[in-house]
Amino acid sequence: MDAGYGLYQLGDEHNALREAVRDLAEKEIAPHAVEVDEQERFPVEALTALNKAGFAAPHIPEAYDGQGADSVATNIVIEEVARVCGSSSLIPAVNKLGTMNLILGGSEALKQKVLSEIAAGEMASYALSEREAGSDTASMRTKARSEGSTWVLNGTKCWITNAGESSWYTVMAVSNPDAAKPADGISAFMVHKDDPGFVVGPKERKLGIKGSPTREIYFENCEIPADRIIGEPGQGLRLALRTLDHTRHSIGAQALGIAQGALDAAVAYVKDRKQFGKAIAEFQGVQFMLADMAMKIEAARHLVYAAAAKVERGEPGGSFASSAAKTFASDTAMEVTTDAVQLFGGAGYTRDFPVERMMRDAKITQIYEGTNQIQRMVMARSLLKG
Ligand SMILES: Cc1cc2nc3c(=O)[nH]c(=O)nc-3n(C[C@H](O)[C@H](O)[C@H](O)COP(=O)(O)OP(=O)(O)OC[C@H]3O[C@@H](n4cnc5c(N)ncnc54)[C@H](O)[C@@H]3O)c2cc1C
């Protein structure tokens, strides 16, 4: 029975890509993952290595000097980086999130300007959330006022991943407060870090993904040229939500990578650790836990790749698939990393082994790009619509 996803098979190119990213991640990103987490510092080594190999924003189309990677390939990059360092995987993931509005709805001139800079190594962020407008995005208060040749932005966005490191920010703001439906009064803009009136706030102190800075950003009469609007006025929220269809499955890929990293560490540990005169891997109770972890990861992997391909092909049901992939993979990552800590016993609870960090990093994948409750609302809505 075809569940509507069509058939897919990873091609030789995808398999070769995975090998190349795994090699790079193990050699150039993994050695810094502990320090990046402990010092809560941006993984500059990862950014340099990813940029050098063309993996920092692999989704940028070739027309803008990018790699033109398809969504499955982009997810493989995110997954393999996340397997060793959750913070570093937010470089390719958020570069996609921060440019997808533009790719979907921007003018050719704006695409040329911004996307070619991202392809050349600059970074992009995505600014939708506000303190009082999290799940309820349409209640945002940041304003954009048209003044002929410029737009003037005022307000505060919060929880912005990689803020302070990125050069470009996709910002959603209310451009028509009188719109009959609040969602129709929101527009999207590209703001540059050097625009006058753009200010970056202090870093949040977080449970995990500590190497990826999360900050507020402030717009204080921030003036940008009129042609920095993405698409038409009033299209911003729709574009922002369409963007999430293209990127939620990428959070699934991040979750998947974190889970795989924890499983790999657990498999190695249980073969080595001895109790009752034998390796703990020989106990059936331990084996069943490993089997369940691997089974859920494999299911999540198929869902993530299938959703990526489906959204990219523009097939109906993309929102459902992307939300399902993100939710299943992130719930799996939380379960698998928790079980990995369990399999390490007391050692798992210390910072001497990576599973403790992976468990902390996994948690965010159930929260951002829409909490898993909101994803379930998206899925239920699409089921009930028929
Ligand atoms: C580390 C980090 C990085 C982030 N990066 C970005 C970023 O780069 N750009 C960006 O724009 N945002 C970003 N976010 C924001 C993130 O997307 C929001 O935190 C998330 O969407 C939830 O919003 P909230 O925190 O306001 O929670 P709330 O909306 O206040 O939700 C609180 C709880 O209520 C539940 N809830 C809310 N409404 C409903 C409902 N209708 N039915 C059932 N349950 C409901 C939620 O599921 C949650 O459990 C980031 C957040 C964090 C923590």
Tab-separated table of C-alpha atoms and ligand atoms in Angstrom:
chain	number	residue	atom	x	y	z
A	1	MET	CA	0.000	0.000	0.000
A	2	ASP	CA	1.297	3.425	-0.883
A	3	ALA	CA	0.715	5.817	2.023
A	4	GLY	CA	1.069	8.756	-0.337
A	5	TYR	CA	4.772	9.339	0.159
A	6	GLY	CA	5.862	7.731	-3.082
A	7	LEU	CA	8.893	5.518	-3.202
A	8	TYR	CA	12.328	6.764	-2.419
A	9	GLN	CA	15.760	5.322	-2.311
A	10	LEU	CA	18.879	7.129	-1.299
A	11	GLY	CA	21.125	7.462	-4.314
A	12	ASP	CA	24.867	6.887	-4.462
A	13	GLU	CA	25.322	10.642	-4.171
A	14	HIS	CA	23.428	10.735	-0.859
A	15	ASN	CA	25.458	7.832	0.503
A	16	ALA	CA	28.730	9.434	-0.588
A	17	LEU	CA	27.618	12.709	0.966
A	18	ARG	CA	26.911	10.989	4.295
A	19	GLU	CA	30.385	9.452	4.276
A	20	ALA	CA	32.007	12.806	3.529
A	21	VAL	CA	30.057	14.679	6.225
A	22	ARG	CA	30.618	11.933	8.808
A	23	ASP	CA	34.343	12.043	8.142
A	24	LEU	CA	34.451	15.827	8.451
A	25	ALA	CA	32.230	15.822	11.561
A	26	GLU	CA	34.321	13.222	13.357
A	27	LYS	CA	37.646	14.863	12.489
A	28	GLU	CA	36.845	18.564	12.723
A	29	ILE	CA	33.675	19.041	14.791
A	30	ALA	CA	33.559	16.223	17.370
A	31	PRO	CA	36.912	17.122	19.016
A	32	HIS	CA	35.499	20.540	20.034
A	33	ALA	CA	31.971	19.474	21.048
A	34	VAL	CA	32.685	19.125	24.786
A	35	GLU	CA	34.486	22.458	25.029
A	36	VAL	CA	31.821	24.244	22.969
A	37	ASP	CA	29.176	22.945	25.398
A	38	GLU	CA	31.128	23.613	28.598
A	39	GLN	CA	32.292	27.082	27.604
A	40	GLU	CA	28.965	27.900	25.927
A	41	ARG	CA	30.903	29.239	22.944
A	42	PHE	CA	30.028	29.368	19.269
A	43	PRO	CA	31.587	26.417	17.364
A	44	VAL	CA	33.868	28.456	15.099
A	45	GLU	CA	35.817	25.329	14.120
A	46	ALA	CA	32.599	23.773	12.829
A	47	LEU	CA	31.669	26.898	10.888
A	48	THR	CA	35.098	27.035	9.247
A	49	ALA	CA	35.097	23.336	8.371
A	50	LEU	CA	31.509	23.364	7.094
A	51	ASN	CA	32.124	26.458	4.993
A	52	LYS	CA	35.296	25.019	3.510
A	53	ALA	CA	33.482	21.855	2.457
A	54	GLY	CA	30.360	23.680	1.203
A	55	PHE	CA	28.172	22.157	3.942
A	56	ALA	CA	27.285	25.277	5.961
A	57	ALA	CA	24.287	26.140	3.791
A	58	PRO	CA	24.103	23.285	1.279
A	59	HIS	CA	20.506	24.076	0.301
A	60	ILE	CA	21.381	27.371	-1.448
A	61	PRO	CA	20.587	26.903	-5.162
A	62	GLU	CA	23.406	26.801	-7.678
A	63	ALA	CA	22.019	29.950	-9.340
A	64	TYR	CA	23.235	31.841	-6.262
A	65	ASP	CA	26.613	30.094	-6.110
A	66	GLY	CA	25.378	27.465	-3.647
A	67	GLN	CA	25.608	23.668	-3.673
A	68	GLY	CA	21.962	23.216	-4.683
A	69	ALA	CA	21.557	20.239	-2.348
A	70	ASP	CA	18.086	18.705	-2.272
A	71	SER	CA	16.192	18.539	1.031
A	72	VAL	CA	17.179	14.932	1.766
A	73	ALA	CA	20.854	15.787	1.190
A	74	THR	CA	20.563	18.887	3.383
A	75	ASN	CA	19.007	16.745	6.114
A	76	ILE	CA	21.844	14.225	5.840
A	77	VAL	CA	24.317	17.060	6.464
A	78	ILE	CA	22.319	18.275	9.498
A	79	GLU	CA	21.920	14.715	10.824
A	80	GLU	CA	25.602	13.811	10.552
A	81	VAL	CA	26.751	17.038	12.205
A	82	ALA	CA	24.158	16.595	14.988
A	83	ARG	CA	25.452	13.074	15.598
A	84	VAL	CA	28.588	14.627	17.076
A	85	CYS	CA	27.493	18.166	18.060
A	86	GLY	CA	23.915	19.424	18.326
A	87	SER	CA	25.024	23.067	18.531
A	88	SER	CA	27.030	22.848	15.294
A	89	SER	CA	24.147	21.243	13.413
A	90	LEU	CA	22.239	24.492	13.867
A	91	ILE	CA	24.626	26.134	11.379
A	92	PRO	CA	23.196	24.351	8.292
A	93	ALA	CA	19.721	24.005	9.857
A	94	VAL	CA	19.261	27.683	10.690
A	95	ASN	CA	20.928	28.889	7.505
A	96	LYS	CA	18.097	27.082	5.737
A	97	LEU	CA	15.444	28.431	8.126
A	98	GLY	CA	16.799	31.979	7.775
A	99	THR	CA	16.719	31.959	3.967
A	100	MET	CA	13.688	29.845	3.095
A	101	ASN	CA	11.160	32.735	3.171
A	102	LEU	CA	13.392	34.490	0.675
A	103	ILE	CA	13.800	31.411	-1.530
A	104	LEU	CA	10.041	30.840	-1.552
A	105	GLY	CA	8.864	34.409	-2.055
A	106	GLY	CA	11.653	36.956	-2.513
A	107	SER	CA	12.485	39.127	-5.502
A	108	GLU	CA	15.273	37.978	-7.802
A	109	ALA	CA	17.454	40.962	-6.858
A	110	LEU	CA	17.103	40.289	-3.115
A	111	LYS	CA	17.828	36.581	-3.641
A	112	GLN	CA	20.958	37.430	-5.624
A	113	LYS	CA	22.191	39.751	-2.908
A	114	VAL	CA	21.470	37.658	0.190
A	115	LEU	CA	21.736	34.046	-0.981
A	116	SER	CA	25.103	34.566	-2.663
A	117	GLU	CA	26.445	35.995	0.614
A	118	ILE	CA	25.165	32.989	2.561
A	119	ALA	CA	26.696	30.661	-0.030
A	120	ALA	CA	29.981	32.519	0.476
A	121	GLY	CA	29.965	31.837	4.236
A	122	GLU	CA	27.772	34.431	5.950
A	123	MET	CA	24.969	33.130	8.185
A	124	ALA	CA	21.211	33.773	8.357
A	125	SER	CA	18.689	33.665	11.227
A	126	TYR	CA	14.899	33.566	11.427
A	127	ALA	CA	12.984	35.966	13.676
A	128	LEU	CA	9.352	35.036	14.206
A	129	SER	CA	8.951	34.557	17.986
A	130	GLU	CA	8.324	37.240	20.577
A	131	ARG	CA	7.995	36.963	24.361
A	132	GLU	CA	4.197	37.245	24.168
A	133	ALA	CA	3.853	35.574	20.763
A	134	GLY	CA	5.360	32.074	20.857
A	135	SER	CA	2.945	29.391	19.731
A	136	ASP	CA	0.465	32.158	18.871
A	137	THR	CA	2.624	33.748	16.179
A	138	ALA	CA	-0.098	35.991	14.728
A	139	SER	CA	-0.219	38.004	17.973
A	140	MET	CA	3.244	39.489	17.329
A	141	ARG	CA	3.791	43.179	18.105
A	142	THR	CA	6.918	44.130	16.156
A	143	LYS	CA	5.851	46.816	13.691
A	144	ALA	CA	7.014	47.808	10.212
A	145	ARG	CA	6.063	51.238	8.859
A	146	SER	CA	6.418	52.143	5.199
A	147	GLU	CA	8.116	55.500	4.630
A	148	GLY	CA	8.397	55.671	0.848
A	149	SER	CA	11.869	54.415	0.035
A	150	THR	CA	12.326	52.681	3.383
A	151	TRP	CA	10.633	50.445	5.949
A	152	VAL	CA	11.092	51.365	9.600
A	153	LEU	CA	10.955	48.508	12.110
A	154	ASN	CA	10.295	48.757	15.844
A	155	GLY	CA	9.989	45.970	18.396
A	156	THR	CA	11.716	42.979	19.956
A	157	LYS	CA	12.096	39.399	18.757
A	158	CYS	CA	13.231	36.721	21.180
A	159	TRP	CA	14.817	33.265	21.125
A	160	ILE	CA	16.669	33.990	17.898
A	161	THR	CA	19.085	31.160	17.111
A	162	ASN	CA	22.571	32.221	16.045
A	163	ALA	CA	21.730	35.909	16.578
A	164	GLY	CA	24.926	37.890	16.815
A	165	GLU	CA	26.701	35.400	14.514
A	166	SER	CA	24.383	35.855	11.536
A	167	SER	CA	24.645	38.687	9.039
A	168	TRP	CA	21.100	38.396	7.689
A	169	TYR	CA	17.786	38.061	9.571
A	170	THR	CA	14.391	37.124	8.157
A	171	VAL	CA	12.050	39.224	10.285
A	172	MET	CA	8.265	39.035	10.473
A	173	ALA	CA	6.526	42.259	11.547
A	174	VAL	CA	3.050	43.811	11.519
A	175	SER	CA	2.879	46.161	8.535
A	176	ASN	CA	-0.903	46.623	8.618
A	177	PRO	CA	-2.328	46.702	12.155
A	178	ASP	CA	-5.817	47.332	10.700
A	179	ALA	CA	-5.956	44.094	8.691
A	180	ALA	CA	-9.257	42.256	9.281
A	181	LYS	CA	-7.315	39.121	10.212
A	182	PRO	CA	-4.065	39.814	12.145
A	183	ALA	CA	-2.267	37.161	10.048
A	184	ASP	CA	-2.977	39.199	6.874
A	185	GLY	CA	-1.257	42.275	8.319
A	186	ILE	CA	2.166	40.670	8.715
A	187	SER	CA	5.063	41.100	6.270
A	188	ALA	CA	8.517	39.549	6.063
A	189	PHE	CA	11.765	41.479	5.633
A	190	MET	CA	15.486	40.813	5.268
A	191	VAL	CA	17.390	42.836	7.858
A	192	HIS	CA	21.191	43.099	7.842
A	193	LYS	CA	23.249	43.238	11.024
A	194	ASP	CA	24.659	46.635	9.981
A	195	ASP	CA	21.280	48.257	9.378
A	196	PRO	CA	20.876	51.334	11.608
A	197	GLY	CA	18.728	50.588	14.661
A	198	PHE	CA	19.396	46.820	14.665
A	199	VAL	CA	20.656	45.717	18.085
A	200	VAL	CA	21.549	42.272	19.449
A	201	GLY	CA	20.807	41.398	23.108
A	202	PRO	CA	22.594	39.162	25.619
A	203	LYS	CA	22.717	35.351	25.305
A	204	GLU	CA	20.075	33.181	26.967
A	205	ARG	CA	21.462	30.705	29.555
A	206	LYS	CA	20.167	27.357	28.326
A	207	LEU	CA	19.874	23.669	29.226
A	208	GLY	CA	21.419	22.463	25.968
A	209	ILE	CA	22.672	23.461	22.503
A	210	LYS	CA	24.853	25.788	24.512
A	211	GLY	CA	27.226	26.492	21.637
A	212	SER	CA	24.469	28.005	19.549
A	213	PRO	CA	23.736	31.511	20.810
A	214	THR	CA	20.061	32.315	21.409
A	215	ARG	CA	19.390	36.024	21.865
A	216	GLU	CA	16.807	38.749	21.696
A	217	ILE	CA	17.121	41.209	18.841
A	218	TYR	CA	15.839	44.770	18.995
A	219	PHE	CA	14.617	47.087	16.255
A	220	GLU	CA	14.930	50.701	17.340
A	221	ASN	CA	13.624	52.742	14.417
A	222	CYS	CA	15.570	50.271	12.307
A	223	GLU	CA	15.568	51.593	8.761
A	224	ILE	CA	15.882	49.265	5.785
A	225	PRO	CA	15.478	49.897	2.039
A	226	ALA	CA	11.940	49.347	0.693
A	227	ASP	CA	13.084	46.515	-1.564
A	228	ARG	CA	14.070	44.365	1.433
A	229	ILE	CA	10.477	43.234	1.842
A	230	ILE	CA	10.040	39.563	0.920
A	231	GLY	CA	7.144	39.242	-1.512
A	232	GLU	CA	4.121	41.484	-1.088
A	233	PRO	CA	2.977	43.267	2.085
A	234	GLY	CA	0.681	41.004	4.110
A	235	GLN	CA	2.240	37.751	2.831
A	236	GLY	CA	4.769	37.454	5.663
A	237	LEU	CA	3.091	35.047	8.047
A	238	ARG	CA	1.959	32.747	5.260
A	239	LEU	CA	5.527	32.651	3.926
A	240	ALA	CA	6.869	32.076	7.442
A	241	LEU	CA	4.546	29.116	7.935
A	242	ARG	CA	5.339	27.706	4.481
A	243	THR	CA	9.003	27.998	5.435
A	244	LEU	CA	8.345	25.842	8.492
A	245	ASP	CA	6.958	23.065	6.276
A	246	HIS	CA	10.381	23.047	4.577
A	247	THR	CA	12.384	23.151	7.792
A	248	ARG	CA	10.499	21.245	10.521
A	249	HIS	CA	11.641	17.962	9.018
A	250	SER	CA	15.180	19.367	9.283
A	251	ILE	CA	14.703	19.658	13.043
A	252	GLY	CA	13.671	16.018	12.737
A	253	ALA	CA	17.043	15.413	11.054
A	254	GLN	CA	18.834	17.198	13.896
A	255	ALA	CA	16.934	15.073	16.448
A	256	LEU	CA	17.749	11.944	14.481
A	257	GLY	CA	21.463	12.754	14.474
A	258	ILE	CA	21.514	13.407	18.219
A	259	ALA	CA	19.693	10.087	18.823
A	260	GLN	CA	22.091	8.191	16.538
A	261	GLY	CA	25.082	9.695	18.347
A	262	ALA	CA	23.652	8.539	21.696
A	263	LEU	CA	22.914	5.031	20.378
A	264	ASP	CA	26.426	4.679	18.915
A	265	ALA	CA	27.964	5.753	22.237
A	266	ALA	CA	25.698	3.351	24.164
A	267	VAL	CA	26.514	0.371	21.916
A	268	ALA	CA	30.250	0.955	22.400
A	269	TYR	CA	29.862	1.369	26.174
A	270	VAL	CA	27.778	-1.741	26.864
A	271	LYS	CA	30.310	-3.905	25.016
A	272	ASP	CA	33.080	-2.534	27.189
A	273	ARG	CA	31.452	-2.228	30.634
A	274	LYS	CA	31.556	-5.416	32.711
A	275	GLN	CA	29.312	-6.361	35.625
A	276	PHE	CA	28.554	-9.775	37.116
A	277	GLY	CA	31.619	-11.093	35.304
A	278	LYS	CA	30.496	-10.228	31.773
A	279	ALA	CA	29.915	-7.322	29.412
A	280	ILE	CA	26.553	-5.705	30.186
A	281	ALA	CA	25.791	-6.095	26.441
A	282	GLU	CA	25.233	-9.786	27.178
A	283	PHE	CA	22.166	-9.099	29.335
A	284	GLN	CA	18.918	-9.454	27.453
A	285	GLY	CA	17.393	-6.493	29.337
A	286	VAL	CA	20.153	-4.288	27.890
A	287	GLN	CA	19.847	-5.814	24.401
A	288	PHE	CA	16.095	-5.114	24.284
A	289	MET	CA	16.703	-1.481	25.172
A	290	LEU	CA	19.270	-1.164	22.357
A	291	ALA	CA	16.924	-2.849	19.877
A	292	ASP	CA	14.072	-0.470	20.757
A	293	MET	CA	16.363	2.555	20.460
A	294	ALA	CA	17.639	1.487	17.031
A	295	MET	CA	14.141	0.572	15.812
A	296	LYS	CA	12.724	4.001	16.691
A	297	ILE	CA	15.685	5.785	15.117
A	298	GLU	CA	15.233	3.855	11.888
A	299	ALA	CA	11.504	4.673	11.804
A	300	ALA	CA	12.272	8.356	12.442
A	301	ARG	CA	14.889	8.362	9.680
A	302	HIS	CA	12.413	7.132	7.070
A	303	LEU	CA	9.804	9.654	8.176
A	304	VAL	CA	12.317	12.523	8.025
A	305	TYR	CA	13.589	11.681	4.526
A	306	ALA	CA	10.107	10.937	3.172
A	307	ALA	CA	8.754	14.242	4.532
A	308	ALA	CA	11.700	16.163	3.077
A	309	ALA	CA	11.137	14.684	-0.377
A	310	LYS	CA	7.375	15.179	-0.203
A	311	VAL	CA	7.568	18.862	0.779
A	312	GLU	CA	10.215	19.514	-1.857
A	313	ARG	CA	8.039	17.936	-4.557
A	314	GLY	CA	5.188	20.199	-3.436
A	315	GLU	CA	2.814	17.275	-2.933
A	316	PRO	CA	-0.335	17.713	-0.857
A	317	GLY	CA	0.057	16.684	2.784
A	318	GLY	CA	3.492	18.273	3.173
A	319	SER	CA	2.562	20.090	6.390
A	320	PHE	CA	1.329	16.864	7.975
A	321	ALA	CA	4.436	14.971	6.893
A	322	SER	CA	6.856	17.637	8.085
A	323	SER	CA	5.134	17.974	11.477
A	324	ALA	CA	4.967	14.187	11.859
A	325	ALA	CA	8.671	13.823	11.041
A	326	LYS	CA	9.696	16.548	13.504
A	327	THR	CA	7.464	15.238	16.272
A	328	PHE	CA	8.319	11.571	15.913
A	329	ALA	CA	12.054	12.189	15.527
A	330	SER	CA	12.260	14.619	18.449
A	331	ASP	CA	10.205	12.411	20.783
A	332	THR	CA	12.488	9.546	19.697
A	333	ALA	CA	15.599	11.628	20.399
A	334	MET	CA	14.378	12.423	23.908
A	335	GLU	CA	13.600	8.756	24.628
A	336	VAL	CA	16.783	7.383	23.070
A	337	THR	CA	19.130	9.849	24.759
A	338	THR	CA	17.426	9.218	28.128
A	339	ASP	CA	17.833	5.474	27.629
A	340	ALA	CA	21.458	5.985	26.593
A	341	VAL	CA	22.133	7.785	29.887
A	342	GLN	CA	20.440	4.844	31.643
A	343	LEU	CA	22.681	2.323	29.882
A	344	PHE	CA	25.782	4.199	31.044
A	345	GLY	CA	24.576	3.929	34.673
A	346	GLY	CA	26.155	6.508	36.999
A	347	ALA	CA	28.741	7.393	34.348
A	348	GLY	CA	25.928	8.531	32.058
A	349	TYR	CA	24.971	11.194	34.561
A	350	THR	CA	28.399	12.828	34.387
A	351	ARG	CA	29.995	15.105	31.835
A	352	ASP	CA	32.708	12.514	31.245
A	353	PHE	CA	30.589	10.899	28.528
A	354	PRO	CA	28.710	12.549	25.651
A	355	VAL	CA	25.256	11.078	26.374
A	356	GLU	CA	24.571	13.612	29.140
A	357	ARG	CA	25.085	16.477	26.657
A	358	MET	CA	23.051	14.665	24.004
A	359	MET	CA	20.122	14.262	26.408
A	360	ARG	CA	20.198	17.996	27.167
A	361	ASP	CA	20.526	18.861	23.471
A	362	ALA	CA	17.662	16.543	22.482
A	363	LYS	CA	15.107	18.398	24.611
A	364	ILE	CA	15.022	21.519	22.463
A	365	THR	CA	13.982	19.555	19.380
A	366	GLN	CA	10.591	18.960	21.053
A	367	ILE	CA	10.180	22.709	21.618
A	368	TYR	CA	11.443	24.899	18.780
A	369	GLU	CA	10.023	25.437	15.297
A	370	GLY	CA	6.680	24.886	17.038
A	371	THR	CA	6.296	22.708	20.122
A	372	ASN	CA	5.263	19.106	19.623
A	373	GLN	CA	1.807	20.049	20.918
A	374	ILE	CA	1.514	22.581	18.097
A	375	GLN	CA	2.750	19.950	15.606
A	376	ARG	CA	0.010	17.611	16.791
A	377	MET	CA	-2.500	20.423	16.218
A	378	VAL	CA	-1.168	20.843	12.650
A	379	MET	CA	-1.487	17.094	12.033
A	380	ALA	CA	-4.970	16.836	13.549
A	381	ARG	CA	-6.152	19.866	11.585
A	382	SER	CA	-5.004	18.346	8.320
A	383	LEU	CA	-6.637	14.988	9.197
A	384	LEU	CA	-9.963	16.576	10.086
A	385	LYS	CA	-9.934	18.754	6.961
A	386	GLY	CA	-9.966	15.475	5.023
B	1	LIG	C1	16.803	27.543	22.216
B	1	LIG	C2	15.661	28.125	21.424
B	1	LIG	C3	15.893	28.544	20.118
B	1	LIG	C4	14.847	29.123	19.382
B	1	LIG	N1	15.109	29.615	18.123
B	1	LIG	C5	14.152	30.365	17.505
B	1	LIG	C6	14.470	31.070	16.299
B	1	LIG	O1	15.587	30.991	15.760
B	1	LIG	N2	13.520	31.868	15.744
B	1	LIG	C7	12.275	31.996	16.300
B	1	LIG	O2	11.462	32.739	15.750
B	1	LIG	N3	11.947	31.333	17.433
B	1	LIG	C8	12.852	30.527	18.054
B	1	LIG	N4	12.548	29.866	19.226
B	1	LIG	C9	11.208	30.021	19.797
B	1	LIG	C10	10.407	28.737	19.793
B	1	LIG	O3	9.977	28.429	18.494
B	1	LIG	C11	9.253	28.926	20.801
B	1	LIG	O4	9.830	28.885	22.099
B	1	LIG	C12	8.187	27.889	20.657
B	1	LIG	O5	7.496	28.036	19.453
B	1	LIG	C13	7.177	27.927	21.827
B	1	LIG	O6	6.750	29.222	22.110
B	1	LIG	P1	6.790	29.732	23.630
B	1	LIG	O7	8.157	29.493	24.140
B	1	LIG	O8	6.264	31.101	23.699
B	1	LIG	O9	5.834	28.739	24.399
B	1	LIG	P2	4.270	28.918	24.608
B	1	LIG	O10	3.607	29.217	23.328
B	1	LIG	O11	4.059	29.857	25.759
B	1	LIG	O12	3.867	27.454	25.057
B	1	LIG	C14	3.989	26.988	26.405
B	1	LIG	C15	3.377	25.569	26.465
B	1	LIG	O13	1.982	25.646	26.106
B	1	LIG	C16	1.725	24.756	25.035
B	1	LIG	N5	0.699	25.321	24.161
B	1	LIG	C17	0.617	26.592	23.660
B	1	LIG	N6	-0.476	26.715	22.897
B	1	LIG	C18	-1.103	25.520	22.889
B	1	LIG	C19	-2.279	25.000	22.284
B	1	LIG	N7	-3.045	25.751	21.494
B	1	LIG	N8	-2.622	23.710	22.520
B	1	LIG	C20	-1.849	22.922	23.326
B	1	LIG	N9	-0.712	23.358	23.909
B	1	LIG	C21	-0.342	24.626	23.705
B	1	LIG	C22	3.062	24.607	24.300
B	1	LIG	O14	3.103	23.397	23.565
B	1	LIG	C23	4.034	24.609	25.478
B	1	LIG	O15	4.101	23.327	26.043
B	1	LIG	C24	13.561	29.241	19.958
B	1	LIG	C25	13.338	28.790	21.278
B	1	LIG	C26	14.369	28.265	22.010
B	1	LIG	C27	14.106	27.821	23.440
